[in-house]
Coordinates of C-alpha atoms in Angstrom, one line a residue:
Chain A
S1 CA 26.1 11.8 -2.6
Y2 CA 23.6 9.8 -0.5
V3 CA 23.4 6.1 -1.5
L4 CA 20.6 3.6 -0.9
T5 CA 21.4 -0.1 -0.9
Q6 CA 19.0 -2.8 -1.6
P7 CA 19.5 -6.6 -2.0
P8 CA 19.1 -7.5 -5.7
S9 CA 16.8 -10.2 -5.1
V10 CA 14.6 -11.9 -2.5
S11 CA 12.7 -15.0 -2.8
V12 CA 9.8 -16.3 -0.7
A13 CA 7.1 -19.0 -0.8
P14 CA 3.5 -18.1 -1.1
A15 CA 1.8 -17.3 2.1
N16 CA 5.2 -16.5 3.9
T17 CA 6.6 -13.1 4.7
A18 CA 9.0 -11.1 2.5
R19 CA 11.2 -8.5 4.0
I20 CA 12.9 -6.0 1.5
T21 CA 15.6 -3.8 3.1
C22 CA 16.8 -0.4 2.1
G23 CA 20.2 0.6 3.7
G24 CA 21.4 4.3 4.1
K25 CA 23.5 6.3 6.4
N26 CA 21.1 7.4 9.2
I27 CA 18.1 6.7 6.8
G28 CA 15.9 6.7 10.0
S29 CA 16.1 10.4 9.9
K30 CA 14.5 10.6 6.4
S31 CA 11.1 9.7 5.1
V32 CA 11.4 6.6 2.9
H33 CA 8.9 5.7 0.1
W34 CA 8.6 2.4 -1.7
Y35 CA 7.5 1.6 -5.3
Q36 CA 6.3 -1.6 -6.8
Q37 CA 6.9 -2.2 -10.5
R38 CA 5.5 -5.2 -12.2
P39 CA 7.0 -6.3 -15.4
G40 CA 6.2 -4.0 -18.3
Q41 CA 4.3 -1.6 -16.2
A42 CA 4.9 1.9 -14.7
P43 CA 5.9 2.0 -10.9
V44 CA 3.3 2.4 -8.4
L45 CA 3.7 4.1 -4.9
A46 CA 3.4 1.1 -2.5
M47 CA 4.3 2.8 0.9
H48 CA 5.1 6.4 1.8
Y49 CA 6.5 8.3 4.7
D50 CA 7.9 5.1 6.0
R51 CA 4.9 3.2 7.0
D52 CA 1.7 4.8 5.4
R53 CA -0.1 2.7 2.9
P54 CA -1.7 4.6 -0.1
S55 CA -5.2 3.7 -0.9
G56 CA -5.5 0.5 -2.9
I57 CA -2.5 -1.1 -1.3
P58 CA -3.3 -4.2 0.6
E59 CA -2.9 -4.3 4.4
R60 CA -0.4 -7.1 4.0
F61 CA 2.1 -4.3 3.1
S62 CA 3.8 -2.6 6.0
G63 CA 6.8 -0.4 6.4
S64 CA 9.4 0.6 9.0
N65 CA 12.4 2.9 9.2
S66 CA 15.0 3.1 12.0
G67 CA 18.7 3.6 12.2
N68 CA 20.4 2.7 8.9
T69 CA 17.7 0.5 7.6
A70 CA 14.2 1.0 6.1
T71 CA 12.2 -2.3 5.5
L72 CA 9.1 -3.1 3.4
T73 CA 7.3 -6.0 4.8
I74 CA 4.8 -8.1 2.7
S75 CA 2.9 -10.7 4.7
R76 CA 1.1 -13.7 3.3
V77 CA 2.9 -13.3 0.0
E78 CA 0.8 -13.9 -3.2
A79 CA 1.9 -14.6 -6.7
G80 CA 0.7 -11.2 -7.7
D81 CA 3.3 -9.5 -5.3
E82 CA 6.0 -10.7 -7.7
A83 CA 7.8 -7.4 -8.9
D84 CA 10.6 -5.1 -8.5
Y85 CA 10.5 -2.9 -5.4
Y86 CA 12.4 0.4 -5.1
C87 CA 13.0 2.5 -2.2
Q88 CA 13.4 6.4 -2.4
V89 CA 14.3 9.3 -0.3
W90 CA 14.9 13.1 -0.8
D91 CA 18.0 14.9 -0.2
G92 CA 16.8 18.3 1.0
S93 CA 20.2 20.0 1.0
S94 CA 20.5 19.5 -2.8
D95 CA 16.8 18.9 -3.5
H96 CA 17.8 15.7 -5.3
V97 CA 15.9 12.5 -5.3
I98 CA 17.7 9.2 -4.6
F99 CA 16.3 5.7 -5.6
G100 CA 17.8 2.4 -4.3
G101 CA 18.9 -0.2 -6.9
G102 CA 15.8 -2.2 -6.7
T103 CA 14.9 -5.5 -5.4
K104 CA 13.3 -8.3 -7.4
L105 CA 10.9 -10.2 -5.3
T106 CA 10.3 -13.8 -6.6
V107 CA 7.4 -15.9 -5.3
L108 CA 8.5 -19.5 -5.4
Chain B
E1 CA -9.1 10.0 -11.6
V2 CA -5.5 11.2 -12.0
Q3 CA -4.1 10.4 -15.4
L4 CA -0.7 11.2 -16.9
L5 CA 0.0 10.6 -20.5
D6 CA 3.7 10.5 -21.7
S7 CA 4.5 11.1 -25.3
G8 CA 7.3 12.3 -27.6
G9 CA 9.7 9.4 -27.3
G10 CA 11.5 7.9 -30.3
L11 CA 14.8 7.5 -31.9
A12 CA 17.4 10.4 -31.9
Q13 CA 21.0 10.4 -33.0
P14 CA 23.8 11.1 -30.6
G15 CA 24.1 14.9 -30.1
G16 CA 20.6 15.2 -31.2
S17 CA 17.4 16.6 -29.4
L18 CA 14.0 15.4 -28.5
R19 CA 11.1 17.0 -26.5
L20 CA 8.9 14.8 -24.2
S21 CA 5.4 15.8 -23.1
C22 CA 3.3 14.7 -20.2
A23 CA -0.4 15.5 -20.5
A24 CA -2.2 15.5 -17.1
S25 CA -5.6 15.4 -16.1
G26 CA -7.9 14.6 -13.1
F27 CA -6.3 17.2 -10.7
T28 CA -5.4 20.8 -10.5
F29 CA -2.0 20.7 -12.4
S30 CA -0.7 24.0 -11.1
N31 CA -1.0 23.0 -7.5
Y32 CA 1.6 20.3 -7.8
D33 CA 5.3 19.7 -8.4
M34 CA 6.0 17.4 -11.3
T35 CA 8.9 15.0 -11.8
W36 CA 10.6 13.1 -14.5
V37 CA 12.1 9.6 -13.9
R38 CA 13.9 7.3 -16.4
Q39 CA 14.7 3.6 -16.5
A40 CA 17.4 2.3 -18.8
P41 CA 16.7 -1.1 -20.3
G42 CA 17.1 -3.7 -17.6
R43 CA 18.1 -1.1 -15.0
G44 CA 16.7 0.7 -12.0
L45 CA 14.8 3.9 -11.7
E46 CA 16.8 7.2 -11.9
W47 CA 15.5 10.5 -10.9
V48 CA 16.0 13.2 -13.7
S49 CA 14.3 16.5 -12.9
S50 CA 11.6 18.1 -10.7
T51 CA 9.7 21.3 -11.2
S52 CA 7.4 23.4 -8.9
G53 CA 4.1 24.7 -9.8
N54 CA 5.6 28.0 -10.5
G55 CA 8.6 26.5 -12.6
R56 CA 11.5 26.4 -10.2
S57 CA 13.4 23.3 -11.3
T58 CA 16.1 20.9 -10.1
Y59 CA 18.1 18.4 -12.1
A60 CA 20.2 15.3 -11.7
D61 CA 23.9 15.9 -12.3
S62 CA 23.8 13.5 -15.2
V63 CA 21.4 15.8 -17.2
K64 CA 22.1 19.2 -16.0
G65 CA 23.0 21.7 -18.6
R66 CA 21.6 19.4 -21.3
F67 CA 18.0 18.9 -20.1
T68 CA 15.4 21.5 -19.4
V69 CA 12.1 20.8 -17.7
S70 CA 9.1 23.2 -18.2
R71 CA 5.3 23.2 -17.9
D72 CA 2.3 25.0 -19.3
N73 CA -0.2 25.2 -16.5
S74 CA -2.9 26.5 -18.8
K75 CA -2.6 23.2 -20.9
S76 CA -1.8 21.0 -17.8
T77 CA 1.2 19.7 -19.6
L78 CA 4.7 18.9 -18.5
Y79 CA 7.7 18.9 -20.9
L80 CA 11.3 17.8 -21.0
Q81 CA 13.5 19.3 -23.6
M82 CA 16.5 17.0 -24.1
N83 CA 19.5 18.2 -26.0
S84 CA 23.0 16.9 -26.6
L85 CA 21.7 13.4 -26.3
R86 CA 24.0 10.5 -25.4
A87 CA 23.7 6.8 -25.8
D88 CA 23.4 6.5 -22.0
D89 CA 20.2 8.7 -22.1
T90 CA 18.4 5.7 -23.7
A91 CA 15.6 4.9 -21.4
V92 CA 11.9 4.8 -20.8
Y93 CA 11.0 8.2 -19.3
Y94 CA 8.2 8.6 -17.0
C95 CA 6.4 11.7 -15.6
A96 CA 5.1 11.6 -12.1
R97 CA 2.9 13.7 -9.8
D98 CA 5.1 14.9 -7.0
R99 CA 3.8 15.2 -3.4
R100 CA 6.4 17.5 -2.4
S101 CA 6.4 18.7 1.2
S102 CA 9.1 20.4 3.4
L103 CA 10.4 17.1 4.4
T104 CA 10.4 14.9 1.2
R105 CA 9.2 14.2 -2.4
A106 CA 7.1 11.2 -3.1
F107 CA 5.4 10.2 -6.5
D108 CA 1.9 9.1 -6.1
S109 CA 0.9 8.8 -9.8
W110 CA 2.9 7.9 -12.9
G111 CA 2.5 8.1 -16.6
Q112 CA 2.8 5.0 -18.7
G113 CA 6.3 6.0 -19.9
T114 CA 7.7 6.9 -23.3
L115 CA 10.9 5.2 -24.8
V116 CA 13.8 7.3 -25.8
T117 CA 16.5 5.5 -28.0
V118 CA 19.7 7.4 -28.6
S119 CA 21.6 5.7 -31.5
S120 CA 23.2 6.3 -34.9

């Protein structure tokens, strides 16, 4: 079955850039979606179709996907960005959904 | 405004059953696939099941044969019938609106979640 690999944690100082990666075999051939989950809250779609921002998501959030790695980039990081971030893809052959293990973003 | 309200969680014994509900509003429910995702305490997100507008369903291997997803489009409500519950089914269960296309599934609105605890 398809596996998505994320770093357990990423730390960044305020105003700097955070990059959260999601690794998978030939993930560049799939559409990758990202979810932000703040403590005690439900997930929120933060990026879809690799690089499209849903309404309400700041322009500081961007995405890319190529080869074996998809990346969620958060520029000018703020304290409010501190959350868990999950990548997600769809396996069309089985019609199953796969989530990455999640990355905890800590703002120093 | 899209709203999803999860309910039905609680304490169940191993081997027992529970039915979750998700009441939807703010969109034409029958036009959308819907999905259940769960999150065990302190763990990541795990996809459970998805169902199309006309009731075609798919399940994670971990719940197949034990859980059944259904929907009542007249009531804009999604259900998850959980049988033969095990301790490792303990989790917060979220329903989500599913923007399924020919290429992918993505979940653009989520319920607040309902906690299921399986314990004797």
